[in-house]
Coordinates of C-alpha atoms in Angstrom, one line a residue:
Chain A
M96 CA 15.9 2.1 -33.8
S97 CA 13.1 1.3 -35.7
K98 CA 9.8 3.4 -37.3
V99 CA 6.9 4.3 -35.4
L100 CA 3.7 5.1 -37.7
V101 CA 1.5 7.9 -36.1
F102 CA -2.1 7.7 -37.5
G103 CA -5.9 8.6 -36.5
H104 CA -9.2 7.1 -36.8
K105 CA -10.5 5.7 -40.0
N106 CA -12.7 8.0 -41.9
P107 CA -10.3 11.1 -40.6
D108 CA -11.4 14.3 -39.8
T109 CA -9.2 17.5 -39.6
D110 CA -8.2 16.9 -35.9
T111 CA -7.1 13.6 -36.8
I112 CA -5.2 14.1 -40.2
T113 CA -3.4 17.2 -38.3
S114 CA -2.9 15.4 -35.0
A115 CA -1.1 12.8 -37.1
I116 CA 1.5 15.6 -38.1
V117 CA 1.8 17.6 -35.7
Y118 CA 2.6 14.4 -33.4
A119 CA 4.5 13.0 -35.7
Y120 CA 6.8 16.2 -36.0
L121 CA 7.3 16.4 -31.9
K122 CA 8.3 12.7 -31.8
Q123 CA 10.7 13.9 -34.5
Q124 CA 12.1 16.5 -32.8
L125 CA 12.6 14.7 -29.6
G126 CA 14.3 11.6 -32.0
A127 CA 12.5 8.9 -33.0
D128 CA 11.7 7.8 -36.3
A129 CA 8.3 8.8 -36.5
E130 CA 5.9 8.9 -39.8
A131 CA 2.5 10.3 -40.2
V132 CA -0.2 8.0 -42.1
R133 CA -3.8 8.1 -42.6
L134 CA -6.3 5.7 -42.8
G135 CA -8.7 7.0 -45.1
E136 CA -9.7 10.2 -47.8
V137 CA -8.9 13.9 -46.7
N138 CA -12.0 15.7 -46.2
S139 CA -12.6 18.9 -47.5
E140 CA -12.2 20.5 -45.0
T141 CA -8.7 19.4 -43.5
Q142 CA -7.9 20.0 -47.3
F143 CA -8.6 23.6 -46.8
A144 CA -6.2 23.4 -43.7
L145 CA -3.3 21.6 -45.2
N146 CA -3.4 24.0 -48.4
K147 CA -3.2 27.0 -46.1
F148 CA -1.1 26.0 -44.1
G149 CA 1.9 24.2 -47.0
F150 CA 1.1 20.9 -45.9
E151 CA 0.7 17.5 -48.1
A152 CA -1.7 14.8 -46.6
P153 CA 0.1 12.6 -45.2
R154 CA 0.6 9.0 -46.7
L155 CA -2.4 6.4 -47.2
I156 CA -1.9 3.2 -45.7
D157 CA -4.0 0.0 -46.2
N158 CA -3.0 -2.5 -43.3
V159 CA -0.6 -1.2 -40.2
A160 CA 1.0 -4.8 -39.9
N161 CA 2.8 -4.4 -43.4
E162 CA 4.2 -1.4 -42.4
A163 CA 6.0 -1.2 -39.1
K164 CA 5.8 -2.8 -35.7
E165 CA 5.3 -0.1 -33.7
V166 CA 2.5 2.6 -33.8
I167 CA 0.9 5.8 -32.2
L168 CA -2.6 6.6 -32.2
V169 CA -4.0 10.1 -31.8
D170 CA -7.7 10.7 -31.5
H171 CA -9.0 7.3 -31.2
N172 CA -8.2 4.2 -29.3
E173 CA -10.9 2.2 -30.0
R174 CA -10.2 -1.0 -31.9
Q175 CA -12.7 -0.8 -34.7
Q176 CA -12.0 2.9 -35.6
S177 CA -8.0 2.1 -35.9
A178 CA -5.8 0.6 -38.8
N179 CA -6.8 -2.6 -40.1
G180 CA -3.9 -5.7 -38.5
I181 CA -3.8 -3.1 -35.4
E182 CA -3.4 -6.3 -33.5
E183 CA -0.4 -7.6 -35.0
V184 CA 1.4 -4.3 -34.1
K185 CA 2.5 -2.7 -30.5
V186 CA 0.3 0.3 -29.5
T187 CA 3.3 2.3 -27.7
E188 CA 1.2 5.6 -27.4
V189 CA -2.0 7.0 -27.5
I190 CA -2.9 10.6 -27.1
D191 CA -6.5 11.1 -27.3
H192 CA -10.0 12.8 -25.8
H193 CA -12.5 10.3 -26.4
R194 CA -13.4 7.5 -23.8
I195 CA -11.9 4.8 -23.4
A196 CA -13.3 1.3 -24.8
N197 CA -12.1 -2.1 -27.0
F198 CA -8.5 -1.2 -26.1
E199 CA -6.1 -3.7 -24.3
T200 CA -2.3 -3.8 -24.4
S201 CA 0.0 -6.8 -22.9
D202 CA 2.4 -3.9 -21.8
P203 CA 2.3 -0.7 -20.1
L204 CA 2.6 2.3 -22.4
Y205 CA 2.2 6.2 -22.8
F206 CA -1.6 6.8 -22.5
R207 CA -2.5 10.2 -22.3
A208 CA -6.3 11.2 -22.9
E209 CA -7.9 14.3 -21.5
P210 CA -11.4 15.5 -21.3
V211 CA -11.2 18.1 -23.5
G212 CA -12.6 19.0 -27.2
C213 CA -10.0 18.4 -29.1
T214 CA -6.4 16.4 -29.2
A215 CA -4.4 19.5 -30.5
T216 CA -5.3 21.1 -27.1
I217 CA -3.2 17.9 -25.5
L218 CA -0.5 18.2 -28.0
N219 CA -0.3 21.9 -27.1
K220 CA 1.0 20.8 -23.5
L221 CA 3.4 18.2 -24.3
F222 CA 5.3 20.7 -26.5
K223 CA 5.7 22.6 -23.6
E224 CA 6.4 19.6 -21.3
N225 CA 8.6 18.4 -23.6
N226 CA 10.3 22.2 -24.1
V227 CA 9.5 22.2 -27.7
E228 CA 8.6 25.5 -30.0
I229 CA 5.9 25.1 -32.0
P230 CA 6.3 26.3 -35.7
A231 CA 4.0 28.8 -37.1
N232 CA 2.6 26.3 -39.7
I233 CA 2.3 23.4 -37.0
A234 CA 0.5 25.8 -34.9
G235 CA -1.7 26.7 -38.0
L236 CA -2.6 23.0 -38.2
M237 CA -3.3 22.8 -34.5
F238 CA -5.4 25.2 -34.1
S239 CA -7.3 23.9 -37.3
A240 CA -7.6 21.0 -35.5
I241 CA -9.8 23.1 -32.8
V242 CA -12.0 25.3 -35.0
S243 CA -13.2 22.0 -36.4
D244 CA -13.6 19.4 -33.3
T245 CA -15.1 22.7 -31.4
L246 CA -17.4 24.1 -34.4
L247 CA -15.6 27.5 -33.3
F248 CA -15.3 27.0 -29.8
K249 CA -19.1 26.7 -30.1
S250 CA -19.6 22.8 -29.2
P251 CA -20.1 22.0 -25.6
T252 CA -16.9 19.7 -25.9
C253 CA -15.5 23.1 -26.0
T254 CA -13.5 23.7 -22.6
E255 CA -11.5 26.4 -21.2
Q256 CA -8.5 24.7 -22.2
D257 CA -9.4 24.5 -25.8
I258 CA -10.5 28.3 -26.0
Q259 CA -7.0 29.3 -24.2
A260 CA -4.7 26.7 -26.4
G261 CA -7.1 28.3 -29.5
K262 CA -5.6 31.8 -28.7
E263 CA -2.3 31.0 -28.2
L264 CA -1.9 29.1 -31.6
A265 CA -4.0 31.2 -33.7
E266 CA -1.3 34.0 -32.1
K267 CA 1.8 31.7 -33.2
A268 CA 0.3 30.7 -36.7
G269 CA -0.5 34.5 -37.5
I270 CA -3.7 34.3 -38.5
N271 CA -7.2 36.0 -37.6
A272 CA -8.8 33.4 -35.6
E273 CA -12.7 34.3 -36.5
E274 CA -12.3 34.7 -39.8
Y275 CA -10.1 31.7 -40.7
G276 CA -11.9 29.4 -38.4
L277 CA -15.6 30.1 -40.0
A278 CA -13.7 30.0 -44.1
M279 CA -12.5 26.3 -42.4
L280 CA -15.7 25.2 -41.4
K281 CA -17.8 26.1 -44.8
A282 CA -14.9 24.4 -46.9
G283 CA -16.0 21.2 -45.1
A284 CA -19.9 22.3 -45.1
D285 CA -21.0 23.1 -48.4
L286 CA -22.8 19.8 -49.0
S287 CA -25.2 20.7 -52.0
D288 CA -22.8 19.3 -54.6
K289 CA -21.7 15.9 -52.7
A290 CA -22.5 12.7 -53.4
L291 CA -24.7 11.1 -50.4
E292 CA -22.4 8.2 -50.4
D293 CA -19.9 10.4 -49.9
L294 CA -21.5 12.1 -46.7
L295 CA -21.4 8.5 -45.2
S296 CA -18.3 7.9 -45.1
L297 CA -17.0 11.2 -44.2
D298 CA -16.6 11.0 -40.2
A299 CA -18.6 7.6 -39.3
K300 CA -17.5 5.6 -36.5
E301 CA -18.7 1.9 -35.5
F302 CA -19.8 1.3 -31.8
T303 CA -21.7 -1.4 -29.8
F304 CA -24.1 -0.1 -27.6
G305 CA -25.1 -3.4 -25.6
N306 CA -25.8 -5.6 -28.9
V307 CA -26.7 -2.6 -30.5
K308 CA -24.4 -2.8 -33.6
S309 CA -24.2 0.8 -34.3
V310 CA -22.7 3.3 -37.2
V311 CA -23.0 6.8 -35.7
A312 CA -22.0 9.2 -38.5
Q313 CA -21.6 13.0 -39.0
V314 CA -21.3 15.5 -41.5
N315 CA -21.5 19.6 -40.7
A316 CA -23.7 21.7 -43.4
V317 CA -24.4 25.2 -44.0
D318 CA -27.4 24.2 -44.9
V319 CA -29.5 20.8 -43.9
N320 CA -31.8 20.8 -47.3
D321 CA -28.8 19.9 -49.1
V322 CA -28.9 16.6 -47.3
L323 CA -33.0 16.1 -46.7
N324 CA -33.9 17.3 -50.1
R325 CA -32.8 13.8 -50.7
K326 CA -34.2 11.9 -47.7
E327 CA -35.7 8.9 -50.1
E328 CA -32.4 7.9 -51.2
L329 CA -30.5 8.7 -48.0
V330 CA -32.6 6.2 -46.7
S331 CA -32.5 3.6 -49.2
L332 CA -28.5 3.9 -48.8
L333 CA -28.7 3.5 -44.6
N334 CA -30.8 0.6 -45.3
N335 CA -28.2 -1.1 -47.6
K336 CA -25.6 -0.4 -45.0
V337 CA -27.5 -1.9 -42.2
E338 CA -28.0 -5.0 -44.2
Q339 CA -24.4 -5.2 -45.8
N340 CA -23.2 -4.9 -42.4
G341 CA -25.7 -6.6 -39.6
L342 CA -25.9 -3.4 -38.3
N343 CA -28.7 -2.7 -35.9
L344 CA -28.3 0.9 -36.0
Y345 CA -27.0 4.0 -38.8
F346 CA -27.4 7.0 -36.8
F347 CA -26.8 10.0 -39.6
I348 CA -26.1 13.2 -37.6
V349 CA -26.4 16.5 -40.1
T350 CA -25.0 19.4 -38.2
D351 CA -25.6 23.0 -38.9
I352 CA -23.3 24.6 -38.4
L353 CA -24.4 28.4 -38.4
N354 CA -27.7 27.4 -36.1
N355 CA -25.9 24.7 -33.8
D356 CA -28.8 22.0 -34.2
S357 CA -28.6 18.5 -35.8
V358 CA -31.1 16.5 -37.3
V359 CA -30.3 12.9 -37.3
V360 CA -31.6 10.2 -40.6
V361 CA -31.8 6.5 -38.9
A362 CA -32.0 2.8 -40.2
G363 CA -31.9 0.1 -38.5
S364 CA -34.0 -2.5 -36.0
A365 CA -32.7 -0.1 -33.1
S366 CA -34.2 3.2 -34.4
E367 CA -37.2 3.6 -32.4
D368 CA -35.0 2.6 -29.5
A369 CA -32.5 5.4 -30.3
A370 CA -35.4 8.0 -30.6
K371 CA -36.7 7.1 -27.3
A372 CA -33.3 7.7 -25.8
F373 CA -33.5 11.1 -26.7
G374 CA -37.2 11.4 -25.5
K375 CA -38.1 11.7 -29.0
E376 CA -40.2 10.7 -31.8
L377 CA -39.6 9.1 -34.8
N378 CA -41.2 10.7 -37.9
D379 CA -40.3 8.8 -41.0
H380 CA -36.5 8.3 -40.3
V381 CA -35.7 11.4 -39.4
I382 CA -35.2 12.6 -35.4
E383 CA -35.0 16.4 -34.6
L384 CA -32.0 17.2 -32.2
P385 CA -31.8 20.9 -31.8
G386 CA -29.3 22.3 -29.3
V387 CA -27.5 19.1 -30.3
V388 CA -23.9 19.3 -32.0
S389 CA -21.5 16.9 -30.2
R390 CA -21.4 13.0 -31.4
K391 CA -19.0 12.6 -28.5
K392 CA -21.2 14.5 -25.7
Q393 CA -24.4 14.7 -26.6
V394 CA -24.9 11.3 -28.6
V395 CA -22.6 8.9 -27.7
P396 CA -23.2 8.9 -23.9
V397 CA -27.4 9.2 -24.6
L398 CA -27.1 5.7 -26.7
T399 CA -24.7 4.0 -24.1
D400 CA -26.7 4.5 -21.5
A401 CA -30.0 3.8 -23.0
L402 CA -29.2 1.0 -25.1
K403 CA -26.9 -1.4 -22.6
Chain B
M543 CA -19.1 19.7 -5.3
S544 CA -19.5 15.8 -4.9
K545 CA -17.0 13.8 -3.0
V546 CA -14.8 12.2 -5.1
L547 CA -12.9 8.6 -3.7
V548 CA -9.7 8.0 -4.7
F549 CA -8.0 4.4 -4.4
G550 CA -5.3 1.8 -5.8
H551 CA -6.6 -2.0 -6.4
K552 CA -7.3 -4.9 -4.3
N553 CA -4.7 -6.2 -2.4
P554 CA -2.8 -3.2 -2.1
D555 CA 1.0 -2.5 -2.0
T556 CA 2.9 0.6 -1.0
D557 CA 2.4 2.5 -4.4
T558 CA -1.8 2.0 -4.5
I559 CA -1.8 3.1 -0.5
T560 CA 0.1 6.0 -0.6
S561 CA -0.4 7.2 -4.7
A562 CA -4.2 7.5 -3.4
I563 CA -2.9 9.5 -0.5
V564 CA -0.6 11.7 -2.6
Y565 CA -3.0 12.0 -5.4
A566 CA -5.8 13.0 -2.9
Y567 CA -3.6 15.5 -1.0
L568 CA -2.8 17.1 -4.8
K569 CA -6.4 17.0 -5.9
Q570 CA -7.6 18.7 -2.4
Q571 CA -4.7 21.8 -3.0
L572 CA -6.5 21.7 -6.8
G573 CA -9.8 22.5 -5.1
A574 CA -11.7 19.4 -4.8
D575 CA -13.9 17.1 -2.3
A576 CA -11.3 14.0 -2.7
E577 CA -10.8 11.7 -0.2
A578 CA -8.4 8.5 -0.1
V579 CA -9.4 4.8 0.2
R580 CA -8.2 1.7 0.2
L581 CA -9.7 -1.6 -0.8
G582 CA -7.7 -4.3 1.5
E583 CA -5.2 -4.5 4.2
V584 CA -2.4 -2.7 4.8
N585 CA 0.8 -4.6 4.5
S586 CA 4.1 -4.3 7.2
E587 CA 6.1 -2.8 4.3
T588 CA 3.4 -0.2 4.0
Q589 CA 2.8 0.4 7.5
F590 CA 6.6 1.0 8.1
A591 CA 6.3 3.8 5.6
L592 CA 2.9 5.5 7.2
N593 CA 4.5 5.4 10.4
K594 CA 8.0 6.8 9.1
F595 CA 6.4 9.8 7.8
G596 CA 3.3 10.0 10.1
F597 CA 0.0 9.0 8.0
E598 CA -3.0 6.9 8.9
A599 CA -3.9 4.1 6.7
P600 CA -6.6 5.4 4.8
R601 CA -10.1 4.7 5.1
L602 CA -11.1 0.7 4.6
I603 CA -14.3 0.3 1.8
D604 CA -16.4 -2.5 0.7
N605 CA -18.7 -1.6 -1.7
V606 CA -17.8 1.6 -3.7
A607 CA -21.0 2.3 -4.8
N608 CA -22.2 2.5 -1.5
E609 CA -19.7 5.5 -1.2
A610 CA -19.6 8.1 -3.7
K611 CA -20.7 8.9 -7.4
E612 CA -17.3 9.7 -8.8
V613 CA -13.7 8.0 -8.3
I614 CA -10.5 8.1 -9.2
L615 CA -8.0 5.0 -9.6
V616 CA -4.7 5.0 -9.0
D617 CA -1.8 2.4 -9.8
H618 CA -4.5 0.0 -11.6
N619 CA -7.1 0.3 -14.5
E620 CA -8.5 -3.1 -15.1
R621 CA -11.8 -3.8 -13.6
Q622 CA -11.0 -6.9 -11.9
Q623 CA -8.6 -5.1 -9.5
S624 CA -10.7 -2.7 -8.8
A625 CA -13.4 -1.8 -6.4
N626 CA -16.6 -4.1 -5.9
G627 CA -19.1 -2.0 -7.4
I628 CA -16.5 0.0 -10.0
E629 CA -19.3 -0.6 -12.7
E630 CA -22.1 2.0 -10.8
V631 CA -20.0 4.8 -10.8
K632 CA -18.1 7.2 -12.6
V633 CA -14.9 7.3 -13.1
T634 CA -12.8 10.5 -13.8
E635 CA -9.4 9.9 -13.6
V636 CA -6.8 7.4 -14.0
I637 CA -3.2 7.6 -13.2
D638 CA -1.4 4.5 -13.6
H639 CA 2.0 2.8 -15.1
H640 CA 0.4 -0.7 -16.1
R641 CA -1.0 -2.6 -19.3
I642 CA -4.6 -1.1 -19.9
A643 CA -7.1 -3.6 -20.2
N644 CA -10.8 -4.4 -19.1
F645 CA -11.2 -0.8 -18.9
E646 CA -14.2 0.9 -20.3
T647 CA -16.0 4.1 -20.0
S648 CA -18.9 6.1 -21.4
D649 CA -17.6 9.3 -21.1
P650 CA -14.4 11.1 -22.2
L651 CA -12.1 10.9 -18.7
Y652 CA -8.5 12.2 -17.7
F653 CA -6.5 8.7 -18.2
R654 CA -2.8 9.2 -17.6
A655 CA -0.8 5.6 -18.1
E656 CA 2.7 6.1 -18.8
P657 CA 5.8 3.3 -18.7
V658 CA 7.6 4.3 -16.0
G659 CA 8.4 2.0 -12.5
C660 CA 6.3 3.7 -10.3
T661 CA 3.0 5.7 -10.1
A662 CA 4.6 8.1 -7.9
T663 CA 6.5 9.1 -10.5
I664 CA 4.0 10.6 -12.6
L665 CA 2.2 12.0 -9.3
N666 CA 5.8 13.8 -9.4
K667 CA 5.0 15.5 -12.7
L668 CA 1.9 16.1 -12.2
F669 CA 2.4 18.3 -8.8
K670 CA 4.8 20.5 -11.2
E671 CA 2.4 20.5 -13.8
N672 CA -0.1 22.0 -11.6
N673 CA 2.8 24.4 -9.6
V674 CA 2.0 22.5 -6.4
E675 CA 4.6 22.2 -4.0
I676 CA 5.1 18.7 -2.7
P677 CA 5.6 19.1 1.2
A678 CA 8.4 16.6 2.8
N679 CA 5.7 14.1 4.5
I680 CA 4.3 13.6 0.8
A681 CA 7.5 13.7 -0.6
G682 CA 8.9 10.5 1.9
L683 CA 5.4 8.6 1.0
M684 CA 6.4 9.1 -2.7
F685 CA 9.9 8.0 -2.4
S686 CA 8.6 4.9 -0.5
A687 CA 6.2 3.9 -3.6
I688 CA 9.1 4.0 -6.2
V689 CA 11.4 2.2 -3.8
S690 CA 8.7 -0.2 -3.5
D691 CA 7.6 -0.4 -7.0
T692 CA 11.5 -0.7 -8.3
L693 CA 13.3 -2.6 -5.2
L694 CA 15.3 0.5 -4.4
F695 CA 16.0 1.0 -8.2
K696 CA 17.2 -2.6 -9.3
S697 CA 14.2 -3.7 -11.0
P698 CA 14.0 -4.0 -14.5
T699 CA 10.7 -1.7 -14.7
C700 CA 12.5 1.3 -13.3
T701 CA 13.2 3.9 -15.8
E702 CA 15.8 6.8 -15.6
Q703 CA 12.3 8.8 -14.5
D704 CA 12.3 6.7 -12.1
I705 CA 15.7 7.7 -10.5
Q706 CA 15.3 10.9 -11.2
A707 CA 12.2 11.4 -9.3
G708 CA 12.9 8.9 -6.8
K709 CA 16.6 11.4 -6.0
E710 CA 14.5 15.3 -5.9
L711 CA 12.2 13.0 -3.4
A712 CA 14.7 11.7 -1.0
E713 CA 16.2 14.8 -0.6
K714 CA 12.7 16.8 0.1
A715 CA 11.8 14.6 2.3
G716 CA 15.5 15.0 3.9
I717 CA 15.8 11.0 4.5
N718 CA 19.0 8.7 3.5
A719 CA 17.9 6.7 0.3
E720 CA 19.8 4.0 0.6
E721 CA 19.3 3.6 4.1
Y722 CA 15.5 4.4 4.7
G723 CA 14.8 2.4 1.1
L724 CA 16.6 -1.1 2.8
A725 CA 14.7 -0.5 5.9
M726 CA 11.5 -0.4 4.4
L727 CA 12.1 -3.2 2.2
K728 CA 13.3 -5.7 5.0
A729 CA 10.0 -4.8 7.0
G730 CA 7.8 -6.4 4.3
A731 CA 10.2 -9.0 3.2
D732 CA 10.5 -11.0 6.6
L733 CA 8.4 -13.7 6.2
S734 CA 9.5 -16.5 8.4
D735 CA 6.2 -15.5 10.8
K736 CA 3.7 -14.7 8.5
A737 CA 0.9 -17.3 7.8
L738 CA 1.0 -18.7 4.4
E739 CA -3.0 -17.8 4.2
D740 CA -1.9 -13.9 4.5
L741 CA 1.1 -14.0 2.1
L742 CA -1.5 -15.7 -0.7
S743 CA -3.4 -12.1 -0.5
L744 CA -0.6 -9.8 0.2
D745 CA -0.3 -8.8 -3.3
A746 CA -2.7 -11.0 -5.7
K747 CA -4.3 -10.1 -9.0
E748 CA -6.4 -11.5 -11.6
F749 CA -5.7 -11.6 -14.6
T750 CA -7.6 -13.9 -17.7
F751 CA -4.6 -14.8 -20.4
G752 CA -6.9 -16.0 -23.3
N753 CA -9.0 -18.7 -21.4
V754 CA -6.8 -18.9 -18.9
K755 CA -8.1 -17.3 -15.5
S756 CA -5.2 -16.5 -13.2
V757 CA -4.4 -15.2 -10.5
V758 CA -0.7 -14.2 -10.3
A759 CA 0.6 -13.1 -6.7
Q760 CA 4.0 -12.0 -5.5
V761 CA 5.9 -11.6 -2.3
N762 CA 9.0 -10.2 -1.4
A763 CA 11.4 -12.2 0.5
V764 CA 15.0 -11.8 2.2
D765 CA 14.8 -15.7 2.7
V766 CA 12.9 -17.7 0.2
N767 CA 13.3 -20.9 2.3
D768 CA 11.0 -19.0 5.0
V769 CA 8.7 -20.0 2.1
L770 CA 9.6 -23.4 0.7
N771 CA 10.2 -24.9 3.7
R772 CA 5.9 -24.9 3.7
K773 CA 5.6 -25.8 0.3
E774 CA 3.8 -29.1 1.0
E775 CA 1.5 -26.5 2.8
L776 CA 1.4 -24.1 0.2
V777 CA 0.5 -26.1 -2.7
S778 CA -2.5 -27.3 -0.6
L779 CA -3.7 -23.8 -0.4
L780 CA -3.2 -23.0 -4.1
N781 CA -4.9 -26.0 -4.7
N782 CA -7.6 -25.1 -2.8
K783 CA -8.1 -21.6 -4.2
V784 CA -8.1 -22.9 -7.4
E785 CA -10.9 -25.0 -7.4
Q786 CA -12.8 -22.2 -4.8
N787 CA -12.6 -20.1 -7.5
G788 CA -12.2 -21.8 -10.6
L789 CA -9.1 -20.8 -11.6
N790 CA -7.0 -22.5 -14.5
L791 CA -3.6 -21.3 -12.6
Y792 CA -2.3 -19.9 -9.9
F793 CA 1.3 -18.7 -10.1
F794 CA 2.9 -17.8 -6.7
I795 CA 6.2 -15.5 -7.4
V796 CA 8.5 -15.3 -3.9
T797 CA 11.0 -12.8 -4.8
D798 CA 14.7 -12.8 -3.1
I799 CA 15.2 -9.1 -2.7
L800 CA 18.3 -9.2 -2.2
N801 CA 19.8 -11.6 -4.7
N802 CA 17.1 -10.4 -7.0
D803 CA 15.8 -13.8 -8.4
S804 CA 12.7 -15.4 -7.7
V805 CA 11.1 -18.8 -7.5
V806 CA 7.5 -19.6 -8.3
V807 CA 5.2 -22.0 -6.7
V808 CA 2.1 -23.0 -8.6
A809 CA -0.8 -25.0 -9.1
G810 CA -3.5 -25.5 -11.7
S811 CA -4.6 -27.2 -15.2
A812 CA -2.4 -24.3 -16.7
S813 CA 1.3 -24.9 -14.4
E814 CA 2.7 -27.4 -16.9
D815 CA 1.9 -24.5 -19.7
A816 CA 3.2 -21.6 -17.8
A817 CA 6.0 -23.0 -17.0
K818 CA 6.7 -23.4 -20.7
A819 CA 6.1 -20.1 -21.4
F820 CA 9.4 -19.4 -19.4
G821 CA 11.1 -22.2 -21.3
K822 CA 11.6 -23.9 -17.7
E823 CA 10.7 -27.7 -16.5
L824 CA 8.1 -27.7 -13.9
N825 CA 9.5 -29.4 -10.9
D826 CA 7.1 -30.5 -8.1
H827 CA 5.0 -27.2 -8.6
V828 CA 7.9 -24.9 -8.5
I829 CA 9.3 -22.8 -11.3
E830 CA 12.8 -21.1 -10.6
L831 CA 13.0 -17.9 -12.5
P832 CA 16.9 -16.4 -12.0
G833 CA 17.2 -12.6 -12.5
V834 CA 13.1 -12.3 -12.4
V835 CA 11.6 -9.8 -9.9
S836 CA 8.9 -8.1 -11.9
R837 CA 5.5 -9.3 -12.4
K838 CA 4.4 -6.7 -14.8
K839 CA 7.7 -6.7 -17.1
Q840 CA 9.0 -10.0 -16.8
V841 CA 5.6 -12.2 -15.7
V842 CA 2.5 -11.2 -17.4
P843 CA 3.6 -10.1 -20.6
V844 CA 5.2 -13.8 -20.9
L845 CA 1.7 -15.5 -19.8
T846 CA 0.1 -13.2 -22.1
D847 CA 2.0 -14.3 -25.1
A848 CA 2.0 -17.9 -24.5
L849 CA -1.4 -18.3 -23.0
K850 CA -3.0 -15.9 -25.6

């Protein structure tokens, strides 16, 4: 039996890193030679969760084609968000909770996507369906993923299923859900001492909306002014990214995790159109989006519909 | 709550028709306003199964956009195999066992594909996961789908899971599996009195392999000579289809269900390349494929790899 690699998307977040570890664990219990790997740096929120539950970060890989013949994708399916070399390997499974696009196989596979807030919520079902017990430290990782993706159950992406899974997993992990959850979010959301360049690569995903080649990036902030105070430098950085990568839009979302609002800093020729998509005015590269916290549910569908 | 339509692919086969009926039934039990519909004529094998278990064929629809805002796809996902107007409605769920291609959504959805022989095998799990009992007549339809897609458990697409589901369902349906299964297959495989034009539209699916625009059609036969005796007329029909639809390949598989072999009649500029893909000589429009019975597992992947 050959090794299968399990990984999430580029610019990994907590759900992507932990789901790779967790699903590799489940596959191992079912007899597979599975290894979790990652496609980028671990952010400080994820590192907080790994430390808390006693895990090392998965091994960093560059090109997947050099590593294995078969892979399992978690927390993503779109080719441009996946590993370099993905076209040269066989995708045997996908476990995801995003829209489906830019994904094609020549053979049938196991593809399990559900419209829930977090990959970990689906993994929680898969443990049950396969009659495998979830150890406390694995449950802790899964709980961390749900907190991260749902902003402690406050995001509109959060479903009843996520809340239920969160309860079960916090109990299995033996932690105080509210207290641990907020501490973890804060560990990732203090932006005051972070370089802007680092913030941009933290959680940036590529999309093509109609003909608009875009990057939609997002960071969580305890204080959005940690970013807005450096707007001039930020806009210049975004303009560079747009030029270097032939983009039409760079959409950088700064989400206030305490008030559940977002401020977006944009660059590129489609900036005005992007503001209009939300019925907003573009104000010196800034779009204010009160009540918006979810890229997946409140941003990507709006841009998809408006720019197609 | 608005109505959701449930349907399988164009040129419907037994799995597609019965899975639409069965999954609409399950969704109704879970409180949805779901209606099964179909995109084409019911073939004689499927009609045999519907008669046996006391079902009417689902309602025939033309353009789905005139009918509903939300749809559920069973037994397919590729756009060109789906309903006319599919781009204008929202796909809320997919239950399938084929490769994934030409499928894209703007929102997350429930997408459940598994590499098993039949959609009904996945539906059998979904009843269990949702704690809904399967009535005898519904079990009969599901068993019929498994027999059809696995050629009574003999196709290489047949998995342990299909065999297990087949056993459970035959028991629930209160039928003799072997006896009923063979009678149903034979009802669809007597081609002696069928017009060639009708055979072509029975189970034809469009594919694009690289730049090769193709139709891969398949019929089951008790006696392949019922088709081969009319080869001249058939080739002329295929050539017409190629010309009318701008195809590069028409790949018409006649499968001997008693001996589990196939003979293929081909037309189009890519005919030679298609024969080569299987390491075969093209012999006056005919390719012999001993041991080949599965379009999905033994034909589409070979053409995908060779013509890409």
